[in-house]
GROMACS .gro file of N, CA and C in nm:
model
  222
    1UNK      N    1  -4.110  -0.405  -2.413
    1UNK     CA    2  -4.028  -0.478  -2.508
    1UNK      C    3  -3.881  -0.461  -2.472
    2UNK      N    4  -3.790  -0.591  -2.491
    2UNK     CA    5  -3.651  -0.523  -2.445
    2UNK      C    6  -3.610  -0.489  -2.559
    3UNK      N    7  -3.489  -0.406  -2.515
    3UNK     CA    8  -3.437  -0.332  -2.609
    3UNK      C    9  -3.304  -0.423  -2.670
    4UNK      N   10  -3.334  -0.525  -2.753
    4UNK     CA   11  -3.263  -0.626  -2.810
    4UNK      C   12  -3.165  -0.545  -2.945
    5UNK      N   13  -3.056  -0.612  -2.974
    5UNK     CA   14  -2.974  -0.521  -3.077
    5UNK      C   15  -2.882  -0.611  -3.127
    6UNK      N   16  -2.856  -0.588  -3.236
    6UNK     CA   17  -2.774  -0.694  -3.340
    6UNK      C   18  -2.660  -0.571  -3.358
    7UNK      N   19  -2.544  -0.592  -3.319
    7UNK     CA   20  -2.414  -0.534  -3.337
    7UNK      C   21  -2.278  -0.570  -3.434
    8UNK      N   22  -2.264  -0.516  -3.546
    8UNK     CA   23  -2.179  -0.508  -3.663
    8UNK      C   24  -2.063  -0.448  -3.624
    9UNK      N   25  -1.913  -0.483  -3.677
    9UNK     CA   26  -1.833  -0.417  -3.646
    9UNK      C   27  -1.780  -0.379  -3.853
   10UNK      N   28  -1.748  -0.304  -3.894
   10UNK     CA   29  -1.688  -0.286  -3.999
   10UNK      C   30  -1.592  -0.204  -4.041
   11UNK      N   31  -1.453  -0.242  -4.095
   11UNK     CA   32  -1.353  -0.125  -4.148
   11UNK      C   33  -1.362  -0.116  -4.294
   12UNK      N   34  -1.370   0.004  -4.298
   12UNK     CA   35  -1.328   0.088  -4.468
   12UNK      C   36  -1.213  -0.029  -4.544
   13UNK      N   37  -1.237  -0.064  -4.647
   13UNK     CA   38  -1.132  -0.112  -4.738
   13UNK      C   39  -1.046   0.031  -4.795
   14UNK      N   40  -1.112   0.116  -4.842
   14UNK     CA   41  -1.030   0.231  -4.887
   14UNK      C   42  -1.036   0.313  -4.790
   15UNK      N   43  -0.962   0.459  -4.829
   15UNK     CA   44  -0.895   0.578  -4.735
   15UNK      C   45  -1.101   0.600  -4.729
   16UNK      N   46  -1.109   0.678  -4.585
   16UNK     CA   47  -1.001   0.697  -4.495
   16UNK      C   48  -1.013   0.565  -4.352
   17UNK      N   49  -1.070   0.410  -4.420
   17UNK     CA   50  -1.047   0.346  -4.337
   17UNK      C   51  -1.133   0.346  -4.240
   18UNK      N   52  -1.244   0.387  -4.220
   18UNK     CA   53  -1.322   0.420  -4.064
   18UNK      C   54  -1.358   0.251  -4.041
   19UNK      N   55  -1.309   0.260  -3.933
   19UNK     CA   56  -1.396   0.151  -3.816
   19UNK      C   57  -1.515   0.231  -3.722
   20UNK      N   58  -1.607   0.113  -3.805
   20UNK     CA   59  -1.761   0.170  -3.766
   20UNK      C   60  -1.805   0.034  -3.741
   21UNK      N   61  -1.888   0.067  -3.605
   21UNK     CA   62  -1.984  -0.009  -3.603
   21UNK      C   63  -2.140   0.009  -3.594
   22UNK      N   64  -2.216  -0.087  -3.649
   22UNK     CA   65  -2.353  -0.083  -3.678
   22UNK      C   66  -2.435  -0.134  -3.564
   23UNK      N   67  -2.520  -0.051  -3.513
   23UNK     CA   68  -2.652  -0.143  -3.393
   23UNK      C   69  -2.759  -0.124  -3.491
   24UNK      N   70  -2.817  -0.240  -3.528
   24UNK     CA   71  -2.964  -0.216  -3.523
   24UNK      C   72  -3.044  -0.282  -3.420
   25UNK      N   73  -3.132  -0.215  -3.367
   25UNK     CA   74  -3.227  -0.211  -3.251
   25UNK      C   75  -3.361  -0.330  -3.330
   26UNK      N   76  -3.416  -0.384  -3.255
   26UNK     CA   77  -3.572  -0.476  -3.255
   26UNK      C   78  -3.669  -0.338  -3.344
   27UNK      N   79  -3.672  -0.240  -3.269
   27UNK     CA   80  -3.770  -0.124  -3.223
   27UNK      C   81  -3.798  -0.070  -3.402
   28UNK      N   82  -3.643  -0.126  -3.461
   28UNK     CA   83  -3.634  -0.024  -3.592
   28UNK      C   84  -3.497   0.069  -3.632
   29UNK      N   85  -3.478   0.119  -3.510
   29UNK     CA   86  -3.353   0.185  -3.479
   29UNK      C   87  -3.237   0.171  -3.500
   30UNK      N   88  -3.142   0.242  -3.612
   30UNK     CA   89  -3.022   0.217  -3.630
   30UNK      C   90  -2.904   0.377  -3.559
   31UNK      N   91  -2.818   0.279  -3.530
   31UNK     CA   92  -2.690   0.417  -3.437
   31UNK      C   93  -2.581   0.319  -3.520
   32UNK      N   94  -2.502   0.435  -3.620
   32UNK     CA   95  -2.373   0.444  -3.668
   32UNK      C   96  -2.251   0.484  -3.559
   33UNK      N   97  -2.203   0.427  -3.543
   33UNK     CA   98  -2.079   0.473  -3.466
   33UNK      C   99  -1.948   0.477  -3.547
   34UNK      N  100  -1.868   0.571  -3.539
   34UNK     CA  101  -1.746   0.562  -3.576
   34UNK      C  102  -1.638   0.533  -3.470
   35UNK      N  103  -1.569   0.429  -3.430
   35UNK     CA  104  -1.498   0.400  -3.335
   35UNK      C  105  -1.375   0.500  -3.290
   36UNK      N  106  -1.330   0.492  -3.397
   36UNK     CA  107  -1.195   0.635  -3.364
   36UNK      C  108  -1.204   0.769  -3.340
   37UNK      N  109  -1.313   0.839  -3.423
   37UNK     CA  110  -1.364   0.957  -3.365
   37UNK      C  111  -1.489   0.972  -3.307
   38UNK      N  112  -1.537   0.842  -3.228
   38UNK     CA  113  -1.619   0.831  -3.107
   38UNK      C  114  -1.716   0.880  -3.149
   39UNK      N  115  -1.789   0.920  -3.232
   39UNK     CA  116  -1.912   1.008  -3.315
   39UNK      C  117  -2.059   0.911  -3.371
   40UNK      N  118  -2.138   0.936  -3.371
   40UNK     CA  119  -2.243   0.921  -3.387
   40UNK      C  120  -2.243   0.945  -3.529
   41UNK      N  121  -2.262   0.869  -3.675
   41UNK     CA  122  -2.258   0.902  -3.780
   41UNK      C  123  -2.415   0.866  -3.852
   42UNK      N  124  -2.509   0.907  -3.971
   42UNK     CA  125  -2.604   0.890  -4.029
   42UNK      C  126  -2.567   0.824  -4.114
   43UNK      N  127  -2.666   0.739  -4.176
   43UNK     CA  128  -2.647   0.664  -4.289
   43UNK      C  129  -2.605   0.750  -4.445
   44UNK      N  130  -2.657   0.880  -4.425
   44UNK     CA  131  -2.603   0.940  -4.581
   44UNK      C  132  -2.405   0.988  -4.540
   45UNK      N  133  -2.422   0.980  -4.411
   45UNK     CA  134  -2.261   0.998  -4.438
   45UNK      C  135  -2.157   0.872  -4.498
   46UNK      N  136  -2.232   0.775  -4.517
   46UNK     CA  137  -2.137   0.644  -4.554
   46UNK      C  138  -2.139   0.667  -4.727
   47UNK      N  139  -1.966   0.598  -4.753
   47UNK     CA  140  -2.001   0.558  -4.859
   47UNK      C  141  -1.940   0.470  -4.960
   48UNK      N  142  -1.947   0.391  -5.060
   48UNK     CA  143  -1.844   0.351  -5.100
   48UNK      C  144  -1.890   0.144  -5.052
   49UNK      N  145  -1.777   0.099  -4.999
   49UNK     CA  146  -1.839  -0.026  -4.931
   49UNK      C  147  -1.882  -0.029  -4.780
   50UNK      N  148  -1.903   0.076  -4.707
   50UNK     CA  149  -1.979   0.058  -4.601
   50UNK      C  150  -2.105   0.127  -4.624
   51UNK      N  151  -2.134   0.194  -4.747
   51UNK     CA  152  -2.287   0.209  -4.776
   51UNK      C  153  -2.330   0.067  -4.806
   52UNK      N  154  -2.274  -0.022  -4.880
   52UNK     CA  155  -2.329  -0.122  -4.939
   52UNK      C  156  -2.344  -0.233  -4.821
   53UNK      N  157  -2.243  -0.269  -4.712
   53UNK     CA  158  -2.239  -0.305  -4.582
   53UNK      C  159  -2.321  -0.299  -4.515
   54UNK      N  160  -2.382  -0.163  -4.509
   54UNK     CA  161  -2.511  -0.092  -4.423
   54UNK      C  162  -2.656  -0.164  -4.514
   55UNK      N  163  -2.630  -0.115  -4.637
   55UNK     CA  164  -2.782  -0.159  -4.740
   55UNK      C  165  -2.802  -0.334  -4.681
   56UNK      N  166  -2.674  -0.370  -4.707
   56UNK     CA  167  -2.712  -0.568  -4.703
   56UNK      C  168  -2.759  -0.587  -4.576
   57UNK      N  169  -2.684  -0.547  -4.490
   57UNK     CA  170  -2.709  -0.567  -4.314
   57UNK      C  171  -2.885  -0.539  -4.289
   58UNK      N  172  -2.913  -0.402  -4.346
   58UNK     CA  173  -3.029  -0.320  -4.294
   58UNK      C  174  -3.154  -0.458  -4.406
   59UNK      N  175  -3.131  -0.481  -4.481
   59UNK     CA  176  -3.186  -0.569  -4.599
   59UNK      C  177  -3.214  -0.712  -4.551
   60UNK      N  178  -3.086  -0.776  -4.454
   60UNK     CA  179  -3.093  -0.857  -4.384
   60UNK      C  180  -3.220  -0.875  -4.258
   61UNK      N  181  -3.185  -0.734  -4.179
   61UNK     CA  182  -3.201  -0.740  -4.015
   61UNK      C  183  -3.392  -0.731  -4.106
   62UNK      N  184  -3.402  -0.624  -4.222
   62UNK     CA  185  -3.597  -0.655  -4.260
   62UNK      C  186  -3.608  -0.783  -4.246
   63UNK      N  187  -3.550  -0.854  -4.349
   63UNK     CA  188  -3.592  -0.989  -4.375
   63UNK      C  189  -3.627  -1.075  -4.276
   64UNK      N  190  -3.522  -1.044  -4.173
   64UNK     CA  191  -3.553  -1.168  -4.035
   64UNK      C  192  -3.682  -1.105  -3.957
   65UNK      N  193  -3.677  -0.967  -3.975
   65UNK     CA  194  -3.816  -0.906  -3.866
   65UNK      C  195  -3.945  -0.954  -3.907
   66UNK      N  196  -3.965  -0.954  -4.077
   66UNK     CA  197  -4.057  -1.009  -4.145
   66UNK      C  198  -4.109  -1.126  -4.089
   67UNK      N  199  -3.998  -1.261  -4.108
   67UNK     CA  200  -3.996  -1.400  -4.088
   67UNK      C  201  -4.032  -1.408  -3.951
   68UNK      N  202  -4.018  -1.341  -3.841
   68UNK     CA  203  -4.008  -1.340  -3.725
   68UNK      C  204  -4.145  -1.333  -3.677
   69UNK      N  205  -4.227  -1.194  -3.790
   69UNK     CA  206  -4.387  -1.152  -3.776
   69UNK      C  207  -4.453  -1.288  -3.859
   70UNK      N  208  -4.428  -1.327  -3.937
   70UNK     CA  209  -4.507  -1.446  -3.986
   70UNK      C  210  -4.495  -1.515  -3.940
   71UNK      N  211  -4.399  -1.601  -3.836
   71UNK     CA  212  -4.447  -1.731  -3.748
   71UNK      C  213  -4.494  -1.678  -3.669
   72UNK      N  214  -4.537  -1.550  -3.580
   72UNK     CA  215  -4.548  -1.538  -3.417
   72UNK      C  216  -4.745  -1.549  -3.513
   73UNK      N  217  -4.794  -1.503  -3.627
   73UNK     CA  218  -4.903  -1.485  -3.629
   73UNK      C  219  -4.918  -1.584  -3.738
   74UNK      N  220  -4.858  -1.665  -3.793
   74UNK     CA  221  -4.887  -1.792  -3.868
   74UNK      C  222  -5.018  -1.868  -3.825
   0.00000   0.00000   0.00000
């Protein structure tokens, strides 16, 4: 399977501002990045409006995997 990935970029409205971006992977797989301090972040470290950023996105990327499994076996 390739390793296909849908890439988010997002900044903090409030302090302290992080520019993060989101991969989610085909496979399932999500990698938080924080751009400025180059770090690898988990989803319980977010919070505020890039928890809610993360929930819609991750809420999204199900929905299309779903739609994606019901036509290939429709």
């Amino acid at each position: 399977m390739k390793n296909i990935c849908e890439n988010f970029r997002y900044v903090e409205k409030v302090r302290p501002y992080r520019d993060l971006t989101f991969k989610f992977y085909a496979d399932g797989r999500l990698v938080i990045i924080d751009n400025v301090a180059e770090e690898v972040i988990t989803p319980k470290d977010l919070k505020g409006d890039s928890k809610d950023f993360y929930v819609r996105r991750r809420i999204a990327f199900i929905k299309n995997q779903l739609a994606a499994s019901q036509l290939k076996y429709a």
